[in-house]
Short mmCIF file of C-alpha atoms and ligand atoms in Angstrom, two decimals:
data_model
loop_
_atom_site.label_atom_id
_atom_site.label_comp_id
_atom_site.label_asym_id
_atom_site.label_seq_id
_atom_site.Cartn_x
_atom_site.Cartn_y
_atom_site.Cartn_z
CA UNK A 1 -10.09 -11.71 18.37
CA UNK A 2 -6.53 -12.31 19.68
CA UNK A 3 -4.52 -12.10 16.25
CA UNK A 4 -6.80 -10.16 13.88
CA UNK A 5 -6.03 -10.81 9.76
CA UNK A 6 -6.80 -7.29 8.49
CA UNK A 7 -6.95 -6.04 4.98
CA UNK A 8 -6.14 -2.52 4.27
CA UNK A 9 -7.59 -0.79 0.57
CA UNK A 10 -6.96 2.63 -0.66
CA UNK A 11 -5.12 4.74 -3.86
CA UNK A 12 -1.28 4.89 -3.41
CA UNK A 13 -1.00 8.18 -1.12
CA UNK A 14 -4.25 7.13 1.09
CA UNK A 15 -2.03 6.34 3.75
CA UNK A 16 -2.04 3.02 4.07
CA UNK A 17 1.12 2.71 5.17
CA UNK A 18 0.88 4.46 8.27
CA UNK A 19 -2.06 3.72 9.51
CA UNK A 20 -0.14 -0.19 9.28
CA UNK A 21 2.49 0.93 11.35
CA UNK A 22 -0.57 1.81 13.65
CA UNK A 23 -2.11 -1.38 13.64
CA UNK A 24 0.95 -3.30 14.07
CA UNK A 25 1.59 -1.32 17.10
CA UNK A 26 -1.42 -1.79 18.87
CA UNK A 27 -3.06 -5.17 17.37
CA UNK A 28 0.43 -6.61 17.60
CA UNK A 29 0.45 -8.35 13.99
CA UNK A 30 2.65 -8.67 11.03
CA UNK A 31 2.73 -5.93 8.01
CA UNK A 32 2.78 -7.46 4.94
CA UNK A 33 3.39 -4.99 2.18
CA UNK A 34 3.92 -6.33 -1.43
CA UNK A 35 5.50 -2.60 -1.99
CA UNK A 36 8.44 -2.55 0.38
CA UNK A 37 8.99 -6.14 -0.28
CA UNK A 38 9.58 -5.20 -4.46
CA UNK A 39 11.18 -2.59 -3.70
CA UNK A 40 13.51 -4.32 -1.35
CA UNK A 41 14.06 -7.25 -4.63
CA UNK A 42 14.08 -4.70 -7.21
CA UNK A 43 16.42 -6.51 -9.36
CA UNK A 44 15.52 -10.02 -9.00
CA UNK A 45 15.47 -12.17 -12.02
CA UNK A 46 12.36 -12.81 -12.87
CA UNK A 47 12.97 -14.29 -16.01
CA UNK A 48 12.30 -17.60 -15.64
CA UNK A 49 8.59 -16.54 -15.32
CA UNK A 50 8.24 -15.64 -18.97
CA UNK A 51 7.08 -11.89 -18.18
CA UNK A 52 7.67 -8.87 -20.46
CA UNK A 53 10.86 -7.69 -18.18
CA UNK A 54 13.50 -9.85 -16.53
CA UNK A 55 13.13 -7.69 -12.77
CA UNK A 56 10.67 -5.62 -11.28
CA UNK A 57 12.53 -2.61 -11.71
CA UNK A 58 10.90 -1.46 -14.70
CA UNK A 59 7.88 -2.46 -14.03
CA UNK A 60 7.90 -0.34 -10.33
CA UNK A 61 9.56 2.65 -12.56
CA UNK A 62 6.87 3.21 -14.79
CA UNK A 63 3.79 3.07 -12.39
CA UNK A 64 2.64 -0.41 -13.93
CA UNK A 65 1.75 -3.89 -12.08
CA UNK A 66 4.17 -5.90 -11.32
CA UNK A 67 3.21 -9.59 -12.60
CA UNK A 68 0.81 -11.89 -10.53
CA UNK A 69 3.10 -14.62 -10.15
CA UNK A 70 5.52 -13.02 -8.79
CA UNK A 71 3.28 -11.06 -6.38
CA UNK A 72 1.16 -13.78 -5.18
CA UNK A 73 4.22 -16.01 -4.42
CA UNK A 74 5.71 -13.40 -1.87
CA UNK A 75 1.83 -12.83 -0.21
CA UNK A 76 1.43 -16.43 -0.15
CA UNK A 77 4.78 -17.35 1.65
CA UNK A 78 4.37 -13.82 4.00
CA UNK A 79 0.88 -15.13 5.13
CA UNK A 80 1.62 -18.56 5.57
CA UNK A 81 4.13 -17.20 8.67
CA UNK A 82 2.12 -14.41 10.18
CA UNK A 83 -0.58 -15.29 12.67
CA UNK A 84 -2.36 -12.05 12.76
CA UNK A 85 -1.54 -9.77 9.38
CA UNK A 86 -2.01 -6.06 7.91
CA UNK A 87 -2.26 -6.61 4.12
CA UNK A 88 -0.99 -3.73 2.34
CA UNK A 89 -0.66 -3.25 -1.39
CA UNK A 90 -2.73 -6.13 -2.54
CA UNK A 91 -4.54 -7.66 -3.61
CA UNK A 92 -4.44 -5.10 -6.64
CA UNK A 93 -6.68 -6.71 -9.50
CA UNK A 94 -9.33 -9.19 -8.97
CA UNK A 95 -6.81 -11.92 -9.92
CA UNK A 96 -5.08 -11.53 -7.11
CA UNK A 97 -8.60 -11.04 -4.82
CA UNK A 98 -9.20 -14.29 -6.14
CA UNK A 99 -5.74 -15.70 -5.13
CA UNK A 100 -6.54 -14.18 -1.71
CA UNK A 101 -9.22 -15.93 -1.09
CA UNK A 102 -7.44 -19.23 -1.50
CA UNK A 103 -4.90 -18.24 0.60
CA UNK A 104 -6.80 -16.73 4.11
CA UNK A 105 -10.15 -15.45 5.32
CA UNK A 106 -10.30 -12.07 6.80
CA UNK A 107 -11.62 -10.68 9.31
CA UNK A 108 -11.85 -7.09 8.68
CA UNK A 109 -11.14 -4.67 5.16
CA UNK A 110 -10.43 -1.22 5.23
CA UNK A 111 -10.82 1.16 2.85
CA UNK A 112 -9.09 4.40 3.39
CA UNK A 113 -11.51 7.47 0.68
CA UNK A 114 -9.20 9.63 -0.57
CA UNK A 115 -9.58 12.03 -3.34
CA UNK A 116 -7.53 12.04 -6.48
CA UNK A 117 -5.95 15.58 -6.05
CA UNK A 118 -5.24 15.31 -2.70
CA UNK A 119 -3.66 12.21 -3.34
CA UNK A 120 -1.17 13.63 -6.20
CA UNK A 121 -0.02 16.39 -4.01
CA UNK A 122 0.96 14.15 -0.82
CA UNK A 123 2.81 11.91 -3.18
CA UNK A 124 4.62 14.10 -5.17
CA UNK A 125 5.31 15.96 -1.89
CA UNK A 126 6.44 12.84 0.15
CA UNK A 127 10.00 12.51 0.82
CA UNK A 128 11.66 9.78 2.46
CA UNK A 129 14.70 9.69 4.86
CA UNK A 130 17.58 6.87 3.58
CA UNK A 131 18.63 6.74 6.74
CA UNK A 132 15.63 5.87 9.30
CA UNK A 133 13.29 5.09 6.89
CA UNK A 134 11.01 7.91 8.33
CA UNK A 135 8.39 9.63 5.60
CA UNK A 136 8.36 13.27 5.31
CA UNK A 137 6.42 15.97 3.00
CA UNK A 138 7.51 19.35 1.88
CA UNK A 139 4.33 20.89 2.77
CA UNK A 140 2.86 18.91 5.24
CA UNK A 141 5.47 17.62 7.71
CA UNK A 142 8.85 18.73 6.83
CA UNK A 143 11.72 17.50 9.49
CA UNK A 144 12.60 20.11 11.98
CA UNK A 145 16.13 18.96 11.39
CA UNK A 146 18.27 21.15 8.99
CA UNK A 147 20.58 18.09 8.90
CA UNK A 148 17.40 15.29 8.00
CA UNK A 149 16.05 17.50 5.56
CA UNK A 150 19.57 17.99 3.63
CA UNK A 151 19.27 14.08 3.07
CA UNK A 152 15.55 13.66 2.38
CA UNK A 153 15.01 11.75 -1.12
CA UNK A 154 11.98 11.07 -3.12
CA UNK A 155 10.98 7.54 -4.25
CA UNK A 156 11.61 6.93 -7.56
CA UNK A 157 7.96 6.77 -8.65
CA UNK A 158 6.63 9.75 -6.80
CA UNK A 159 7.57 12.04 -9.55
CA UNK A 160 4.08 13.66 -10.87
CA UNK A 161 4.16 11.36 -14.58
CA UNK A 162 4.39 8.31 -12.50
CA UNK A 163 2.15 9.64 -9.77
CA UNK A 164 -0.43 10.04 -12.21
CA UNK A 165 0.05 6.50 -14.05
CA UNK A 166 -0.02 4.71 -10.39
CA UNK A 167 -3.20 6.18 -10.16
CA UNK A 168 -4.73 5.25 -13.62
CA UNK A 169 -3.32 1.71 -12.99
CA UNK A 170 -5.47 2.50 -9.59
CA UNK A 171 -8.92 2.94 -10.82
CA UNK A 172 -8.39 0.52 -13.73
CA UNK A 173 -7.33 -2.19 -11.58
CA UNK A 174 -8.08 -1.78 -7.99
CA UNK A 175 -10.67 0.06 -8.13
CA UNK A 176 -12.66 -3.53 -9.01
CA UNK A 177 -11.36 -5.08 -5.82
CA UNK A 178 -13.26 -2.55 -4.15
CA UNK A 179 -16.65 -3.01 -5.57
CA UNK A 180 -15.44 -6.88 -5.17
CA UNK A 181 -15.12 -6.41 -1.44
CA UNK A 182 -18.40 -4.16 -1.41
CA UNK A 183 -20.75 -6.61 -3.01
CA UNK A 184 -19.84 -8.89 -0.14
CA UNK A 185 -20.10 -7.06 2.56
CA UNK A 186 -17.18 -6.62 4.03
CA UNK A 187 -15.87 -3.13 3.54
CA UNK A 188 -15.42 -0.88 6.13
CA UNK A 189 -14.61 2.52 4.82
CA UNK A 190 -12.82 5.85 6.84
CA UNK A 191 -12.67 8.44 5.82
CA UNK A 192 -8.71 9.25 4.72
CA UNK A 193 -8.81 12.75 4.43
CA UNK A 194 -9.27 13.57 8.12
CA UNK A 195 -5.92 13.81 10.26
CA UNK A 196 -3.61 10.98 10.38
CA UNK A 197 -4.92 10.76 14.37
CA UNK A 198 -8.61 11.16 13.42
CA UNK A 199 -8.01 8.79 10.62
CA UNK A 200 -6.70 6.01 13.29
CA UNK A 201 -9.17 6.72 16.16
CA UNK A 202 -11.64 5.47 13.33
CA UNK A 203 -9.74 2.60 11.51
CA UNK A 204 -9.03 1.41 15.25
CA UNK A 205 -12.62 1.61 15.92
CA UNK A 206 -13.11 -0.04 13.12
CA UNK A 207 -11.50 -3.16 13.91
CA UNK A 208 -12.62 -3.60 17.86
CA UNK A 209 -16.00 -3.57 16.83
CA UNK A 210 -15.02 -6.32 13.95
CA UNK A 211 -13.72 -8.01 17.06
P1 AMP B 1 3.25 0.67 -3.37
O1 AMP B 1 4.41 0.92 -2.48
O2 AMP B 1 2.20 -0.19 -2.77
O3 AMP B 1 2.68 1.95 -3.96
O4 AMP B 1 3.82 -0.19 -4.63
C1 AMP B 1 4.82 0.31 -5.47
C2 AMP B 1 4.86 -0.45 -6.78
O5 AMP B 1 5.12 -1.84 -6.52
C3 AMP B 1 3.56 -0.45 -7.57
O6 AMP B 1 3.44 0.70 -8.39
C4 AMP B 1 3.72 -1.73 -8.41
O7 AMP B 1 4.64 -1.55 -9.48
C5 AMP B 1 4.37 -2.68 -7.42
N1 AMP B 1 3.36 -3.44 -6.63
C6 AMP B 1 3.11 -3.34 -5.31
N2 AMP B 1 2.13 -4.18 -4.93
C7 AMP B 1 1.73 -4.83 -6.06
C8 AMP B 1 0.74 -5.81 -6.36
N3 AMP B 1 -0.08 -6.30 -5.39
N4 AMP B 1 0.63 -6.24 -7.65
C9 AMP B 1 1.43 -5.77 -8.61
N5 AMP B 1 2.37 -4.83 -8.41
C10 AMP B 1 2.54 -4.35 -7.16
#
C-alpha cells in the first residue's frame, strides 16, 4: 500500500491530532482536518447557504456542528488533491459518513478509546503556542521555556462549558459513525489512553498490517 487513505475516529481530546502528525510523517500522506481548516475560515460568509449563522464562528464558539454543506465541500475538494490522506475531524454525523462514502474508499479507520474524564482534563488543560503552533498542557507537558510558556493561549473552545458541549455533540453525533464503521467491519480500535509513543507503536501497527 504505497499511499494509504486512513481514517482517524475518536472524542475531541483523544489525540487525534497527533497521532496525524505521526502518520503523515512516516506514511508520507496529506492531513486533512476539517478543524484547523474552520478555524483557519472562521469568518467566512456562509450566508448564501441559508444556515442559522452567516460564519462558522459561532457555531465553533459554542461547541456545536458546523453545517454539512459547508463541511463536506472543504473534505470533498481536500480529498480530491491528496493521494494518500489522514482524515481528521469527520466525518462527524452519519450524514457526512454517508457523504464519505461517495467521495473515497478507505483503507484503514482508527478509533482512538478514550474516556470522558480524561478527555475533559487534557482539553481544558491544553494550551497552544501562537507562535509555532506547538500544543502544550499545564499538567502534562508544560514548555521548559519560561519565555514559551509566558505566550501559551488556550483555544477558544477548550474552556470546561464548551469542553463539555463538544463532548455531548460527541456522543450524540459521532458516536453513530462509530457503530456505523463497526457494523462493517472496519474499525480498528487503540487504545488512547496509553502514552502518546505506546499509542503510535499501535496505530502504526495498525496500519502495516492493513497494508
Ligand atoms: P476539532 O478541532 O476537530 O475539535 O473541531 C473544532 C470545531 O470545528 C468543532 O467543535 C465544530 O464546531 C467544527 N467542526 C470540525 N469538524 C467538523 C465536522 N466534520 N462537522 C461539523 N463541524 C465540524
Amino acid at each position: 500500500m504505497a499511499q494509504p487513505r486512513i481514517l482517524i475516529l475518536g472524542a475531541p481530546g483523544a489525540g487525534k491530532g497527533t497521532q496525524s502528525a505521526n502518520i503523515v510523517e512516516e506514511f508520507d500522506v496529506e492531513h486533512v482536518t476539517t478543524g484547523d481548516a474552520l478555524r483557519a475560515n472562521k469568518d467566512m460568509d456562509i450566508s448564501d447557504m441559508d444556515t442559522e449563522y452567516d460564519t462558522p464562528r459561532e457555531y465553533m464558539d459554542q461547541g456545536e456542528l458546523v453545517p454539512d454543506e459547508v463541511v463536506n465541500a472543504i473534505v470533498d475538494e481536500a480529498l480530491t488533491q491528496a493521494d494518500g490522506f489522514v482524515l481528521d475531524g469527520y466525518p462527524r454525523n452519519l450524514e457526512q459518513a454517508e457523504e464519505l462514502e461517495e467521495m473515497t474508499d478507505l483503507d484503514v479507520v482508527l478509533m482512538l478509546d478514550v474516556g470522558e474524564e480524561e478527555l475533559v482534563h487534557r482539553l481544558t488543560g491544553r494550551r497552544l503556542d501562537p507562535e509555532t503552533g506547538e500544543i502544550y498542557h499545564v499538567e502534562y507537558n508544560p514548555p521548559e521555556d519560561e519565555e514559551v510558556e509566558e505566550r501559551l493561549v488556550q483555544r477558544d473552545d477548550d474552556d470546561e462549558e464548551t469542553v463539555r458541549e463538544r463532548l455531548r455533540v460527541y456522543h450524540e453525533n459521532t458516536e453513530p459513525v462509530v457503530e456505523y464503521y463497526e457494523e462493517e467491519g472496519t474499525l480498528e480500535r487503540v487504545d488512547g489512553e496509553q502514552t502518546p509513543d505506546e499509542v503510535w507503536e499501535d496505530v502504526k501497527a495498525t496500519i502495516e498490517d492493513a497494508a
